[in-house]
Tab-separated table of N, CA and C in Angstrom:
chain	number	residue	atom	x	y	z
V	624	MET	N	88.200	142.426	164.880
V	624	MET	CA	89.590	142.120	165.936
V	624	MET	C	88.823	141.174	166.989
V	625	PRO	N	89.909	139.621	166.928
V	625	PRO	CA	89.387	138.804	167.799
V	625	PRO	C	89.811	139.204	169.279
V	626	ASP	N	88.854	138.357	170.400
V	626	ASP	CA	89.074	138.362	171.282
V	626	ASP	C	90.080	137.025	172.211
V	627	LYS	N	90.729	137.527	172.856
V	627	LYS	CA	91.985	136.700	173.389
V	627	LYS	C	91.132	135.243	173.534
V	628	SER	N	90.154	135.215	174.362
V	628	SER	CA	89.298	133.945	174.897
V	628	SER	C	88.731	133.108	173.534
V	629	MET	N	88.933	133.807	172.741
V	629	MET	CA	88.207	133.058	171.513
V	629	MET	C	89.321	131.835	170.440
V	630	THR	N	88.387	131.384	170.676
V	630	THR	CA	89.447	130.317	169.497
V	630	THR	C	89.898	130.228	167.969
V	631	LYS	N	90.895	129.777	167.352
V	631	LYS	CA	90.732	130.530	166.114
V	631	LYS	C	89.452	129.818	165.078
V	632	ALA	N	88.642	128.967	165.155
V	632	ALA	CA	87.492	128.327	164.531
V	632	ALA	C	86.225	129.769	164.798
V	633	GLU	N	86.644	130.095	165.765
V	633	GLU	CA	85.186	130.854	166.237
V	633	GLU	C	85.677	132.289	165.939
V	634	ALA	N	86.824	132.912	165.741
V	634	ALA	CA	87.255	134.023	164.931
V	634	ALA	C	87.026	133.621	163.782
V	635	GLN	N	87.467	132.979	162.709
V	635	GLN	CA	87.091	132.486	161.556
V	635	GLN	C	85.645	132.906	161.414
V	636	GLN	N	84.723	131.471	161.588
V	636	GLN	CA	83.250	131.751	161.851
V	636	GLN	C	82.715	133.103	161.829
V	637	ILE	N	82.957	133.868	162.722
V	637	ILE	CA	82.403	135.137	162.763
V	637	ILE	C	83.398	135.933	161.470
V	638	GLN	N	84.391	135.686	161.253
V	638	GLN	CA	84.878	136.322	159.710
V	638	GLN	C	83.862	136.320	158.668
V	639	ALA	N	83.455	135.452	158.161
V	639	ALA	CA	83.352	134.094	157.503
V	639	ALA	C	81.639	134.566	157.534
V	640	ASN	N	81.363	135.209	158.573
V	640	ASN	CA	80.032	135.561	158.287
V	640	ASN	C	79.331	136.791	157.709
V	641	ALA	N	80.324	137.553	158.585
V	641	ALA	CA	80.655	139.032	158.417
V	641	ALA	C	80.529	139.221	156.785
V	642	ASN	N	81.580	138.337	156.199
V	642	ASN	CA	82.260	138.530	154.929
V	642	ASN	C	80.853	138.426	153.810
V	643	MET	N	79.956	137.198	154.364
V	643	MET	CA	78.802	137.052	153.858
V	643	MET	C	77.752	137.632	153.992
V	644	GLN	N	77.709	138.768	154.644
V	644	GLN	CA	76.528	139.391	155.217
V	644	GLN	C	76.774	140.288	154.398
V	645	LEU	N	78.146	140.953	154.370
V	645	LEU	CA	78.593	142.262	153.177
V	645	LEU	C	78.718	141.805	151.605
V	646	SER	N	78.534	140.866	151.151
V	646	SER	CA	78.550	140.363	149.937
V	646	SER	C	77.117	140.348	149.866
V	647	VAL	N	76.438	140.263	150.768
V	647	VAL	CA	74.367	139.897	150.543
V	647	VAL	C	73.955	141.463	150.094
V	648	LYS	N	74.621	142.024	151.023
V	648	LYS	CA	74.560	143.811	150.617
V	648	LYS	C	75.210	144.369	149.763
V	649	ASN	N	76.204	143.845	149.432
V	649	ASN	CA	76.905	144.335	147.759
V	649	ASN	C	76.125	144.109	146.720
V	650	THR	N	74.875	142.372	146.870
V	650	THR	CA	74.364	142.447	145.821
V	650	THR	C	73.036	142.769	146.139
V	651	ILE	N	72.310	143.480	146.702
V	651	ILE	CA	71.059	144.106	146.712
V	651	ILE	C	71.503	145.256	146.640
V	652	LYS	N	72.608	145.769	146.330
V	652	LYS	CA	73.155	146.881	146.094
V	652	LYS	C	72.865	147.515	144.416
V	653	GLN	N	73.906	146.279	144.222
V	653	GLN	CA	73.750	146.093	143.075
V	653	GLN	C	72.461	146.097	141.946
V	654	TRP	N	71.281	145.667	142.588
V	654	TRP	CA	70.519	145.193	141.862
V	654	TRP	C	69.700	145.973	141.949
V	655	PHE	N	69.857	146.982	143.200
V	655	PHE	CA	68.982	148.210	142.722
V	655	PHE	C	69.628	148.867	141.689
V	656	TYR	N	70.968	149.272	141.298
V	656	TYR	CA	71.592	150.141	140.769
V	656	TYR	C	71.375	149.394	139.334
V	657	ARG	N	71.067	149.023	139.436
V	657	ARG	CA	70.919	148.001	137.860
V	657	ARG	C	69.703	148.783	137.185
V	658	ASP	N	68.138	148.307	138.646
V	658	ASP	CA	67.509	148.894	138.364
V	658	ASP	C	66.704	150.018	137.889
V	659	TYR	N	67.362	151.317	138.863
V	659	TYR	CA	67.870	152.354	138.656
V	659	TYR	C	67.576	152.808	137.387
V	660	TYR	N	68.889	152.727	136.615
V	660	TYR	CA	69.574	152.879	135.519
V	660	TYR	C	68.517	152.702	134.496
V	661	PHE	N	68.374	151.873	134.820
V	661	PHE	CA	67.501	150.886	133.669
V	661	PHE	C	65.997	151.758	133.481
V	662	GLN	N	65.123	152.298	134.917
V	662	GLN	CA	64.375	153.065	134.818
V	662	GLN	C	64.312	154.476	134.523
V	663	ARG	N	66.006	154.954	134.670
V	663	ARG	CA	65.939	156.329	133.840
V	663	ARG	C	66.450	155.828	132.365
V	664	TRP	N	66.625	154.948	132.586
V	664	TRP	CA	67.246	154.512	130.609
V	664	TRP	C	66.067	154.807	129.807
V	665	ARG	N	65.054	153.980	130.501
V	665	ARG	CA	63.675	154.018	129.907
V	665	ARG	C	62.662	155.309	129.446
V	666	GLY	N	62.974	155.921	130.967
V	666	GLY	CA	62.586	157.129	130.617
V	666	GLY	C	62.936	158.058	129.971
V	667	TYR	N	64.377	158.143	129.768
V	667	TYR	CA	65.420	158.976	128.719
V	667	TYR	C	64.503	158.497	126.854
V	668	LEU	N	63.870	157.369	126.912
V	668	LEU	CA	63.637	156.364	126.275
V	668	LEU	C	62.497	157.188	125.687
V	669	GLU	N	61.326	157.283	126.869
V	669	GLU	CA	59.823	157.768	126.695
V	669	GLU	C	59.993	158.939	126.068
V	670	ASN	N	60.676	160.046	126.647
V	670	ASN	CA	60.104	161.940	126.470
V	670	ASN	C	61.822	162.113	125.706
V	671	PHE	N	62.735	161.400	125.121
V	671	PHE	CA	63.173	161.568	123.984
V	671	PHE	C	63.079	161.164	122.544
V	672	PRO	N	62.216	160.804	122.108
V	672	PRO	CA	62.561	159.763	120.866
V	672	PRO	C	62.977	160.131	120.026
V	673	GLU	N	63.357	159.281	119.037
V	673	GLU	CA	64.672	159.422	117.876
V	673	GLU	C	63.597	160.084	116.733
């Protein structure tokens, strides 16, 4: 919620920064899940060979 004393440009810059931070966090979380499930799959293949 923007402050009344804040200009429109300031409010937009704060929102853009918040959006960028959220995007970075989501990207890192996606890397984690990709690596996590890849390791789980490799462990499955090692322990249950065909």
